[in-house]
PDB file of C-alpha atoms and ligand atoms in Angstrom:
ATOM      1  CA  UNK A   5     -79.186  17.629 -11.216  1.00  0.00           C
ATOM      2  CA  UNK A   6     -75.680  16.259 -11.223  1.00  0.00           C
ATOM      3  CA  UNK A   7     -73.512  19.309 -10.171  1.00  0.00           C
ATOM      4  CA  UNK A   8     -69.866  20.337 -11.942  1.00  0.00           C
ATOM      5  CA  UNK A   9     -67.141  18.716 -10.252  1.00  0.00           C
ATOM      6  CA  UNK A  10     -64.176  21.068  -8.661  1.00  0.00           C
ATOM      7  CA  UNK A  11     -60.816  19.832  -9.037  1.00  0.00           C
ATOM      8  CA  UNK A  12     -57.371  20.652  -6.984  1.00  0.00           C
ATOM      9  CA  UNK A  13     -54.390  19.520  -9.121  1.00  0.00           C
ATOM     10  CA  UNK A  14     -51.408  18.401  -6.965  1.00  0.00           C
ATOM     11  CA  UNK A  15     -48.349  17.098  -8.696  1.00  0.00           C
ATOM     12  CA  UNK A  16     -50.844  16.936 -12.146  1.00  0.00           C
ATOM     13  CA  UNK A  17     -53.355  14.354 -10.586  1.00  0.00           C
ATOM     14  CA  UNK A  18     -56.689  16.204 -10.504  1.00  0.00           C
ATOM     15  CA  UNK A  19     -58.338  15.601  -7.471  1.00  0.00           C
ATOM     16  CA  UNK A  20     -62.058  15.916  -6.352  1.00  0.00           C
ATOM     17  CA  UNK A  21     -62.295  18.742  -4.372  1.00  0.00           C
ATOM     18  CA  UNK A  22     -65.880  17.041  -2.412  1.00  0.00           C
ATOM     19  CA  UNK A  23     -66.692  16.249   0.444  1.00  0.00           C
ATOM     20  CA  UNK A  24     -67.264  12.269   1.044  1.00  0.00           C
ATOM     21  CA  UNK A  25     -71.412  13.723   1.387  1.00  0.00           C
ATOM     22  CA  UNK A  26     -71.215  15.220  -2.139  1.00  0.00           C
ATOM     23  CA  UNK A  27     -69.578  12.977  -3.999  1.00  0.00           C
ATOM     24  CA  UNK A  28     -71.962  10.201  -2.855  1.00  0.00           C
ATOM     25  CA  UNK A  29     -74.884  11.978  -2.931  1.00  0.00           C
ATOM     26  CA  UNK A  30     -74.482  14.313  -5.812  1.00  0.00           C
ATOM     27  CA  UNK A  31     -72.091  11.913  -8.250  1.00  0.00           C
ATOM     28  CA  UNK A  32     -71.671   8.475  -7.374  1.00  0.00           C
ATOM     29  CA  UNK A  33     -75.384   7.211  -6.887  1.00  0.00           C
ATOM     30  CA  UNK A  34     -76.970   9.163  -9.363  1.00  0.00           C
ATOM     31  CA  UNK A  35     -74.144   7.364 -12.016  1.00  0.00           C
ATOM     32  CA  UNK A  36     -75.228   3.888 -10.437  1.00  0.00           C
ATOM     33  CA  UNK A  37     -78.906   4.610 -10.797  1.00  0.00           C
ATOM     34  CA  UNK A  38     -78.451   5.611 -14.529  1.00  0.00           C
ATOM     35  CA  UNK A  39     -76.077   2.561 -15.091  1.00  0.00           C
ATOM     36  CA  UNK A  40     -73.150   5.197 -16.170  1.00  0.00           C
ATOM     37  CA  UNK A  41     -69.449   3.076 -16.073  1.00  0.00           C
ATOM     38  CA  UNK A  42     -67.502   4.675 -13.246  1.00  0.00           C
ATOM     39  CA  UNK A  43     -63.858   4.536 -12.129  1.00  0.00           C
ATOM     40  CA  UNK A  44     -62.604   6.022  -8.906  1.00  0.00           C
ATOM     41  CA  UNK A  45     -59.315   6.087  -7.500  1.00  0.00           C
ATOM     42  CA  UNK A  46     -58.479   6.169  -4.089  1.00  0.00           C
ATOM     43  CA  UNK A  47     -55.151   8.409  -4.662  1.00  0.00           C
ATOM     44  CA  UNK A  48     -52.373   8.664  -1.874  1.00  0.00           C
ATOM     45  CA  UNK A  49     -49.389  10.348  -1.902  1.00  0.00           C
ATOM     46  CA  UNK A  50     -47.266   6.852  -2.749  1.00  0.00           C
ATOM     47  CA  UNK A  51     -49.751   6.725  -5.866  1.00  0.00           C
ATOM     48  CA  UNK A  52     -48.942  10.014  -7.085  1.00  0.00           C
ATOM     49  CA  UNK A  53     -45.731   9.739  -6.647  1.00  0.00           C
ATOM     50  CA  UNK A  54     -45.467   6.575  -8.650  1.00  0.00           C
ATOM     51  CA  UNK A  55     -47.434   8.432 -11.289  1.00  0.00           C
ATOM     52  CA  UNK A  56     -44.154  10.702 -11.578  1.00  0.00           C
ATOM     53  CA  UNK A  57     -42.150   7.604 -12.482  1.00  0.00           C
ATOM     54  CA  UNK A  58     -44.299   5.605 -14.385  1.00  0.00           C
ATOM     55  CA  UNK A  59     -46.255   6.843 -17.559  1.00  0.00           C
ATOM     56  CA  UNK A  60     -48.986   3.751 -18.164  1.00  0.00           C
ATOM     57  CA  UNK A  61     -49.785   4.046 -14.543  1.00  0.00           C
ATOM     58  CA  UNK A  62     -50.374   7.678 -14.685  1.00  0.00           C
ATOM     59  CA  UNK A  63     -52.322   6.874 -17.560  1.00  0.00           C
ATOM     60  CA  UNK A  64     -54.258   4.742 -15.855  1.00  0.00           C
ATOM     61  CA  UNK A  65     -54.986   6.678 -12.605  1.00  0.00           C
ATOM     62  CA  UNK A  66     -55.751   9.681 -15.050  1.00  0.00           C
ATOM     63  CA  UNK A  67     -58.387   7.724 -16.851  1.00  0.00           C
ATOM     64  CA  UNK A  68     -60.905   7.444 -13.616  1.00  0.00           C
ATOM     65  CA  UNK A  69     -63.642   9.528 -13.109  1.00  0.00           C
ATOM     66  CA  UNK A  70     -63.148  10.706  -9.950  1.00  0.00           C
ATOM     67  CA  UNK A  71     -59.740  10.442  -8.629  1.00  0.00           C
ATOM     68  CA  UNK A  72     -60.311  11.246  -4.709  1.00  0.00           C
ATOM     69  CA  UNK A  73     -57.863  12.511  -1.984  1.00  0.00           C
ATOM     70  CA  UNK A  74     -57.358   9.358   0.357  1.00  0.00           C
ATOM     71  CA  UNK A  75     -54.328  10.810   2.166  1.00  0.00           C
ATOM     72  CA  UNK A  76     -53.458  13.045   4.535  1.00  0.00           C
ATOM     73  CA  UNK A  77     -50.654  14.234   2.530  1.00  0.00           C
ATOM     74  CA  UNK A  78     -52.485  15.026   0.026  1.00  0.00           C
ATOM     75  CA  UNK A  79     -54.746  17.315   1.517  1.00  0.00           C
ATOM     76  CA  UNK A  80     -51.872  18.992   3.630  1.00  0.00           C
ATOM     77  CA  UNK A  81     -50.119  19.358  -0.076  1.00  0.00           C
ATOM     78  CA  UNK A  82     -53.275  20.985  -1.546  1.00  0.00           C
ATOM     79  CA  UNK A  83     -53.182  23.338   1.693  1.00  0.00           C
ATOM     80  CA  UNK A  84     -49.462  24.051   1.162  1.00  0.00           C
ATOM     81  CA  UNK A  85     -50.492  25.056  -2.697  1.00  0.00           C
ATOM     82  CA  UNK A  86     -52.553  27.791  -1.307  1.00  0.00           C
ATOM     83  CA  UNK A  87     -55.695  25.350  -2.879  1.00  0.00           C
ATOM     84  CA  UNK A  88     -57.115  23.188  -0.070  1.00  0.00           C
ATOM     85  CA  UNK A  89     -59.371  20.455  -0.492  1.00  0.00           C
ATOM     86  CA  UNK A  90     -62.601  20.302   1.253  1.00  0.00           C
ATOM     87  CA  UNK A  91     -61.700  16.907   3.142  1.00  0.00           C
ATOM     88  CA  UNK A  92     -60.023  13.818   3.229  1.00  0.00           C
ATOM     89  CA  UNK A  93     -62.419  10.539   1.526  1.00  0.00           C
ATOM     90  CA  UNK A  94     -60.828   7.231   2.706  1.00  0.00           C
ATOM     91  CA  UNK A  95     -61.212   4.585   0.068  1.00  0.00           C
ATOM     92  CA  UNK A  96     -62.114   2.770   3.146  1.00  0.00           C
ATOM     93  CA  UNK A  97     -64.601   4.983   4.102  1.00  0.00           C
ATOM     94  CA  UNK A  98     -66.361   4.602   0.940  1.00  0.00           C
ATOM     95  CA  UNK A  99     -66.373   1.077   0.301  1.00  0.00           C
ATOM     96  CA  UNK A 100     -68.712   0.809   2.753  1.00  0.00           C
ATOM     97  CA  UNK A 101     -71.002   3.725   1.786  1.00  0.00           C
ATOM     98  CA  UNK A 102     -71.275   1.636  -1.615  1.00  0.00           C
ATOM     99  CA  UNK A 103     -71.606  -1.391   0.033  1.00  0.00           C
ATOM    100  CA  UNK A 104     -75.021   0.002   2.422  1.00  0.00           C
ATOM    101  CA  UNK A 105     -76.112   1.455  -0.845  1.00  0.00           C
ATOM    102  CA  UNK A 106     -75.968  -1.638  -2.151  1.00  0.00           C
ATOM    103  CA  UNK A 107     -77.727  -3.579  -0.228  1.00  0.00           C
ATOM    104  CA  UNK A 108     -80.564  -1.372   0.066  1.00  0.00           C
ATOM    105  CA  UNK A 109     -80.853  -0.852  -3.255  1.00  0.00           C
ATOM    106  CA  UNK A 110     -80.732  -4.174  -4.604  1.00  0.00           C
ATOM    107  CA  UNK A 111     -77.363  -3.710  -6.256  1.00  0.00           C
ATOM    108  CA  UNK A 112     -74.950  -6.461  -7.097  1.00  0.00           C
ATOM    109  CA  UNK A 113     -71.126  -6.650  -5.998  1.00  0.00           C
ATOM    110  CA  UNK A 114     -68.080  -8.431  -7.538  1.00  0.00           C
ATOM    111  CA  UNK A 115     -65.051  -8.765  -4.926  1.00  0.00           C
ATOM    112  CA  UNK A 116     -61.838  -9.028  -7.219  1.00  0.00           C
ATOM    113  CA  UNK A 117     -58.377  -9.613  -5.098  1.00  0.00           C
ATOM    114  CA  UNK A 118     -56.076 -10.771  -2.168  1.00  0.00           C
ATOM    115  CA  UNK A 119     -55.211 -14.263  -1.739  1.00  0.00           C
ATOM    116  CA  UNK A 120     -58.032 -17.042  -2.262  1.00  0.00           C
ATOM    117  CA  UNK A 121     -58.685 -17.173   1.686  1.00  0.00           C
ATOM    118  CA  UNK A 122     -58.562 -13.592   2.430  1.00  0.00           C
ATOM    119  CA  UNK A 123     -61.061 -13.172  -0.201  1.00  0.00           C
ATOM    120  CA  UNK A 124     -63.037 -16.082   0.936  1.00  0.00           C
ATOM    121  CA  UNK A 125     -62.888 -14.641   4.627  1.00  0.00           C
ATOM    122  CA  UNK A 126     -63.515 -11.066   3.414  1.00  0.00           C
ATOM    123  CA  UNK A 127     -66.567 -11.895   1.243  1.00  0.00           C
ATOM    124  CA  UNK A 128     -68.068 -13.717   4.231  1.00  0.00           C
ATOM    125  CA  UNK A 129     -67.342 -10.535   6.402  1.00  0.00           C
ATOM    126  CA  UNK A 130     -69.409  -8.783   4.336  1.00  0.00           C
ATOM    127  CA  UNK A 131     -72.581 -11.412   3.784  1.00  0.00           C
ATOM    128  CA  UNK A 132     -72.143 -11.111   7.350  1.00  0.00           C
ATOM    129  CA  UNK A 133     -72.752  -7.495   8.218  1.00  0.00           C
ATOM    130  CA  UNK A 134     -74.774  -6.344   4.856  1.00  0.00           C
ATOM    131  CA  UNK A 135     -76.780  -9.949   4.457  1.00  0.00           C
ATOM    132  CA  UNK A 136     -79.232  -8.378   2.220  1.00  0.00           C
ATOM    133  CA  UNK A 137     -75.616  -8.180  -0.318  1.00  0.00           C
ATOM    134  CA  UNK A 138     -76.235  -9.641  -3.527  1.00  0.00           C
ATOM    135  CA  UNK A 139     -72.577 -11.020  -4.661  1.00  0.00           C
ATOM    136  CA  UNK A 140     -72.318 -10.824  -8.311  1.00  0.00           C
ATOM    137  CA  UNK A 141     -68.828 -13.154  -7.871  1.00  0.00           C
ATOM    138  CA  UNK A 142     -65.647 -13.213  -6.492  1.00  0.00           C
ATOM    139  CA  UNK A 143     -62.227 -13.738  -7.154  1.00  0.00           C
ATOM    140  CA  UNK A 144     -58.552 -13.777  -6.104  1.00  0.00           C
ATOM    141  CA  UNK A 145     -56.189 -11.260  -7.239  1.00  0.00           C
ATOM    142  CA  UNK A 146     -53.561 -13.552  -8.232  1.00  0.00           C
ATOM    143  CA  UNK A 147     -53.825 -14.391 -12.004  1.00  0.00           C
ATOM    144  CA  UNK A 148     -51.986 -13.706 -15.033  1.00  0.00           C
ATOM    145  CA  UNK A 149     -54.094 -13.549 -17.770  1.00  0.00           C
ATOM    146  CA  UNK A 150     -56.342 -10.442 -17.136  1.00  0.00           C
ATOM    147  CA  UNK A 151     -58.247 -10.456 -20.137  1.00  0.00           C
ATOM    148  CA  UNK A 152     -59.487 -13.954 -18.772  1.00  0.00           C
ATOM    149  CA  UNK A 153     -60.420 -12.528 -15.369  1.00  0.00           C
ATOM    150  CA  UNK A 154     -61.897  -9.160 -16.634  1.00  0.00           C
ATOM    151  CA  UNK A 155     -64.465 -11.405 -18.923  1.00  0.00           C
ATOM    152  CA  UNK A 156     -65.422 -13.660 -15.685  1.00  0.00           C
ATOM    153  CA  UNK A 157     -66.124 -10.633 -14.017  1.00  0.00           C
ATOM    154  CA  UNK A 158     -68.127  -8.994 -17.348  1.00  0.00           C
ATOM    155  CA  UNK A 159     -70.282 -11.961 -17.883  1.00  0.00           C
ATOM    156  CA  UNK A 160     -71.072 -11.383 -14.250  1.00  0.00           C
ATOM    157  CA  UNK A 161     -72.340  -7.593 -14.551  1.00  0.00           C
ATOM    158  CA  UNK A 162     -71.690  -6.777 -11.383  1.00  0.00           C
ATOM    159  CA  UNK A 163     -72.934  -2.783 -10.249  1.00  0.00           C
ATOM    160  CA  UNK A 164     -70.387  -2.127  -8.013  1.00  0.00           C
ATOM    161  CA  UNK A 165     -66.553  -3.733  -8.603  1.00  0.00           C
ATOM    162  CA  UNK A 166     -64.136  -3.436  -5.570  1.00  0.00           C
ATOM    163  CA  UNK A 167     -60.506  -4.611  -7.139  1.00  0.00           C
ATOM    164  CA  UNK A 168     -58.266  -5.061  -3.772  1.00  0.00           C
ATOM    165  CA  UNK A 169     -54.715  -5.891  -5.945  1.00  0.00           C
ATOM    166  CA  UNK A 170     -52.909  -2.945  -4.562  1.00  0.00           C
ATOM    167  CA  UNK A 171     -51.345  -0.214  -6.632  1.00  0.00           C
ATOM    168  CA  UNK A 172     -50.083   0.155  -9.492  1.00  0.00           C
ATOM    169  CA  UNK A 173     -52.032  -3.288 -10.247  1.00  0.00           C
ATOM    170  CA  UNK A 174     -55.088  -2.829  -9.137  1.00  0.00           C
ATOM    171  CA  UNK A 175     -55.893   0.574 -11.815  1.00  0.00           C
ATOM    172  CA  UNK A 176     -54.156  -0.831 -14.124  1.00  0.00           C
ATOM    173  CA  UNK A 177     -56.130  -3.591 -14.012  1.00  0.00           C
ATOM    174  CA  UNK A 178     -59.303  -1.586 -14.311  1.00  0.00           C
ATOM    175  CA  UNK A 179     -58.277   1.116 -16.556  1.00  0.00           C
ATOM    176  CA  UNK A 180     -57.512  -2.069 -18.839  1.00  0.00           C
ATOM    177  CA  UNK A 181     -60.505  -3.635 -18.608  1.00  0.00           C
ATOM    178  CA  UNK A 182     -63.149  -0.811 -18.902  1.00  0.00           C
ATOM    179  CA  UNK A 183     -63.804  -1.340 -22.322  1.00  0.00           C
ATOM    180  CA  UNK A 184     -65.400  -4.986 -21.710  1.00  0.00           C
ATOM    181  CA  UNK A 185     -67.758  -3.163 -19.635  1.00  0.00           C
ATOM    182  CA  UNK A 186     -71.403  -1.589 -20.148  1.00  0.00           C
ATOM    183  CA  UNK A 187     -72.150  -0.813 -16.465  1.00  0.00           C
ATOM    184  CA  UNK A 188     -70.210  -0.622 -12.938  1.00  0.00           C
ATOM    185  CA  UNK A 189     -68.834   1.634 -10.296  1.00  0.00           C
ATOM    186  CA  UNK A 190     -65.035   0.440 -10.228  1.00  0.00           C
ATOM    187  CA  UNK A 191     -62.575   1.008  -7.516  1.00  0.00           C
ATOM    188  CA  UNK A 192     -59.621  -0.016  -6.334  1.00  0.00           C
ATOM    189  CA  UNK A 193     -59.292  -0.440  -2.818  1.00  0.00           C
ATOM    190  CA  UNK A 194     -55.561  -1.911  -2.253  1.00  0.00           C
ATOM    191  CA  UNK A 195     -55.449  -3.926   1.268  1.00  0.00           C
ATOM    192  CA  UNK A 196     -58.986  -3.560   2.466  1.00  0.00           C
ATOM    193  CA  UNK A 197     -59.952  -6.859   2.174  1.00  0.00           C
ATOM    194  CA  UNK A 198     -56.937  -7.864   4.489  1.00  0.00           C
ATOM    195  CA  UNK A 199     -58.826  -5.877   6.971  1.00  0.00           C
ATOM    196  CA  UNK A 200     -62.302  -7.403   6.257  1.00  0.00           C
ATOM    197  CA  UNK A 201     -60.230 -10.650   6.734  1.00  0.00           C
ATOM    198  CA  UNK A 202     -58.364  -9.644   9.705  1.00  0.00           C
ATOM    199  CA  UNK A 203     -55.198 -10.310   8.364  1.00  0.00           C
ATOM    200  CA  UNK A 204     -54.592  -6.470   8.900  1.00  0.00           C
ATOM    201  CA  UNK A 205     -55.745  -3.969  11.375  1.00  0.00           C
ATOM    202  CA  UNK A 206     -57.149  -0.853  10.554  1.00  0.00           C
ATOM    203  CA  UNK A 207     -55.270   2.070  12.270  1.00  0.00           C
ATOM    204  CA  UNK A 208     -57.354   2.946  15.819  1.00  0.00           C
ATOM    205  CA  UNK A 209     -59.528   5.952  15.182  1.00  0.00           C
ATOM    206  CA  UNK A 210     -58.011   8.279  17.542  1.00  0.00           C
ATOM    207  CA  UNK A 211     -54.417   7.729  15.148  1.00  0.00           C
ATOM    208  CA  UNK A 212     -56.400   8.685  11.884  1.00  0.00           C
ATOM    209  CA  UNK A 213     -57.939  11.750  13.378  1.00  0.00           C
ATOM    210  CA  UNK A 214     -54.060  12.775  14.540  1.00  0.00           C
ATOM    211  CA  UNK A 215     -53.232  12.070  11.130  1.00  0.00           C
ATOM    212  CA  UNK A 216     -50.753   8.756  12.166  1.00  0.00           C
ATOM    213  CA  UNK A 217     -51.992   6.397  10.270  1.00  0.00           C
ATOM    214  CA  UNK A 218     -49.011   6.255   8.112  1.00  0.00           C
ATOM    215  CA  UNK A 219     -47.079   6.034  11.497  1.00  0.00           C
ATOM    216  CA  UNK A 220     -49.387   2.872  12.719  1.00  0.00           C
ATOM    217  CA  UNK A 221     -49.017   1.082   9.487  1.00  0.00           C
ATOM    218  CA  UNK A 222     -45.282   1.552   9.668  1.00  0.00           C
ATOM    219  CA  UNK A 223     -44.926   0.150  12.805  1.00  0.00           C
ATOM    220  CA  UNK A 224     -47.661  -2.654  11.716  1.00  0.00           C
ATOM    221  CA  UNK A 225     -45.528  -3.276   8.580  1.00  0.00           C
ATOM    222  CA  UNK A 226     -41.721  -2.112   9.207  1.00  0.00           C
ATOM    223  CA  UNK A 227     -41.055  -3.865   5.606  1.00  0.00           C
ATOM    224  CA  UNK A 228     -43.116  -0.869   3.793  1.00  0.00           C
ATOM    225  CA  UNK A 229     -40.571   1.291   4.928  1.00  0.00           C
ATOM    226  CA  UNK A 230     -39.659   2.556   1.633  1.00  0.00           C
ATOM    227  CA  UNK A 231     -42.822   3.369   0.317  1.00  0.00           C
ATOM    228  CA  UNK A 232     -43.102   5.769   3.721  1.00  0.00           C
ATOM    229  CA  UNK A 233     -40.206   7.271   2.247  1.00  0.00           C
ATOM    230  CA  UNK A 234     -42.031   8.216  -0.714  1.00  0.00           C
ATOM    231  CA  UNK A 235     -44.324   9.602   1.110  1.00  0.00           C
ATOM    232  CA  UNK A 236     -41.911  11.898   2.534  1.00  0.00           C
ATOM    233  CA  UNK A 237     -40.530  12.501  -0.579  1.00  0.00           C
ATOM    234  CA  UNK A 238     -43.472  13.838  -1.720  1.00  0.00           C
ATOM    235  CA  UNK A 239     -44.058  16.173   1.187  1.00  0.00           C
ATOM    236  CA  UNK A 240     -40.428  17.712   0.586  1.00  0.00           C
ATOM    237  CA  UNK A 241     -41.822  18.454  -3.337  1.00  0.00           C
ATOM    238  CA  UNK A 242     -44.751  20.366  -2.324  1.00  0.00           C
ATOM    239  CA  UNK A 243     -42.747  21.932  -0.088  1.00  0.00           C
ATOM    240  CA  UNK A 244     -39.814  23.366  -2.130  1.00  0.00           C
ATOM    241  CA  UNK A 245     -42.217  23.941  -5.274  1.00  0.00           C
ATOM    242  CA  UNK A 246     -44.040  26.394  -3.177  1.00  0.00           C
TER     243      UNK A 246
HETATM  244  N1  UDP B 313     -52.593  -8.424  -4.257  1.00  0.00           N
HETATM  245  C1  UDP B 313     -53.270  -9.139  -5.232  1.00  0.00           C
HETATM  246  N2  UDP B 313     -52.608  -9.437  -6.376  1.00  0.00           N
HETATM  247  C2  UDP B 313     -51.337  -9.050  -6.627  1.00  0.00           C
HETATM  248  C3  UDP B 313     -50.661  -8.293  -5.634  1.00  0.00           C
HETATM  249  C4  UDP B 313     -51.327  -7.990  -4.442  1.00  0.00           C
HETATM  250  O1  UDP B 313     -54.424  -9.487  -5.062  1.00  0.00           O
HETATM  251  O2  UDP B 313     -50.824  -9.348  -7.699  1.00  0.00           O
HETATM  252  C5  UDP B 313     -53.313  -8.098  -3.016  1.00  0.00           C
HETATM  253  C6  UDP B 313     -52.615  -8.456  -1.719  1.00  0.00           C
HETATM  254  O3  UDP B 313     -52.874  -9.828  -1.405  1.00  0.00           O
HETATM  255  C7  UDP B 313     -53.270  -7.502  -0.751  1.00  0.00           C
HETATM  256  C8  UDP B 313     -53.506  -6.269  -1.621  1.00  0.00           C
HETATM  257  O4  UDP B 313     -53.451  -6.704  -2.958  1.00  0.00           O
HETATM  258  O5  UDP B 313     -54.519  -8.013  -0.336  1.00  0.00           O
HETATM  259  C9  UDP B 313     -52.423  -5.212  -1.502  1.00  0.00           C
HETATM  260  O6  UDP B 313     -52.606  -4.493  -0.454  1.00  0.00           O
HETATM  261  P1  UDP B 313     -51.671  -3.248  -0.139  1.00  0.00           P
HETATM  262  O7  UDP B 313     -51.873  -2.966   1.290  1.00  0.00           O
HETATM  263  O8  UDP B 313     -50.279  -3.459  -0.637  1.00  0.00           O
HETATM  264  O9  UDP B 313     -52.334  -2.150  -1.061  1.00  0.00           O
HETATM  265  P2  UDP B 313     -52.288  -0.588  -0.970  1.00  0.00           P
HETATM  266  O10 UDP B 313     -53.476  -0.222  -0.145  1.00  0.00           O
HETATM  267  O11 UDP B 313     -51.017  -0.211  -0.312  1.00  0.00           O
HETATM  268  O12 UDP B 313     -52.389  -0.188  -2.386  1.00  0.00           O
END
């Protein structure tokens, strides 16, 4: 039986209050195995924050199924609210959950974003490390007429959908393009394909269990700078809302 989902609202984005065990086990793969359309949101606190600012992006973020906490921020916030959630769930984390899931069960993926090489590189990454993969398609995430793209990938019926187009594209994107849709577990998974490609590095684990992986990034990518900021920003909220 599918069990009721608990929800933590921080700055009015209701978040999954699961563990990355439960929602898997207890949400996501039963809705693949009965074919039900699902939309999940990796939500940091950049994304909610831009969700303050910008109405057909919160609309869009709000629209998902199971918006997740993929952000230390976020959990600290939920803490701060006297609230907490259970655990962070990395969008990271749980692309490849879906992806092992995939290829054991047979289940077809569509890879939708980044520049025509990363994609090329990152699609081969995966063939490479789940070769039983079935690859519904592919794309890059540089286009202009969606409605085109959003058929392509349709026609395709993928199961699983990873859109790596960064926010506030990548939901809006999907949020868009639902309707077309009968089946598929969509997700937006901003830069992972960069890593896959190895355009990117991944923070070093002992820096996401200290909780720096904001810090690494920054240093990685001084020109994000601003979006750190928001990040702050949104710390200083929580804080004097409390
Ligand atoms: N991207 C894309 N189409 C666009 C803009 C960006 O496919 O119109 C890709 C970009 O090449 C990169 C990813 O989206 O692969 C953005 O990654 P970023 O790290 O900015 O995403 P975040 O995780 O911060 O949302």
């Amino acid at each position: 039986m599918v069990s009721k989902i608990d929800y933590v609202t921080v700055m009015d984005i209701p978040f999954s209050n699961l563990t990355q065990k439960e929602l898997l086990k207890e949400h996501i793969y039963p809705r693949i195995n009965k074919e039900n359309k699902t939309y999940i949101v990796t939500a940091n606190p950049e994304i909610v924050m831009q969700t303050r600012i910008d109405d057909v992006y919160k609309n869009s973020v709000k629209q998902a199924d199971f918006i997740i906490p993929d952000g230390t921020g976020i959990v600290i916030a939920s803490k701060i609210q006297g609230n907490p959630i259970k655990e962070r769930v990395t969008g990271f984390d749980l692309m490849f959950k879906l992806l092992a899931y995939a290829e054991k069960n047979q289940l077809s993926c569509y890879f939708l974003g980044a520049k025509q090489e990363v994609n090329d590189r990152a699609v081969a990454k995966v063939k490479a490390q789940y070769p039983g993969i079935k690859v519904a398609g592919q794309h890059h995430g540089y286009f202009t007429n969606d409605a085109e793209v959003a058929q392509k990938v349709a026609v395709a019926k993928p199961d699983l959908i990873f859109v790596a187009m960064g926010f506030p594209r990548q939901e809006n994107f999907i949020a868009a393009s639902l309707p077309l849709f009968n089946k598929g577990v969509f997700m937006g998974v901003g830069g992972v394909f960069d890593i896959l490609a190895g355009e990117m590095k991944r923070a070093p684990r002992p820096w996401i269990k200290l909780n720096l992986e904001w810090l690494y990034r920054l240093i990685k990518q001084p020109f994000r700078w601003k979006r750190i900021l928001k990040a702050f920003e949104f710390m200083f909220r929580i804080l004097i809302r409390r």
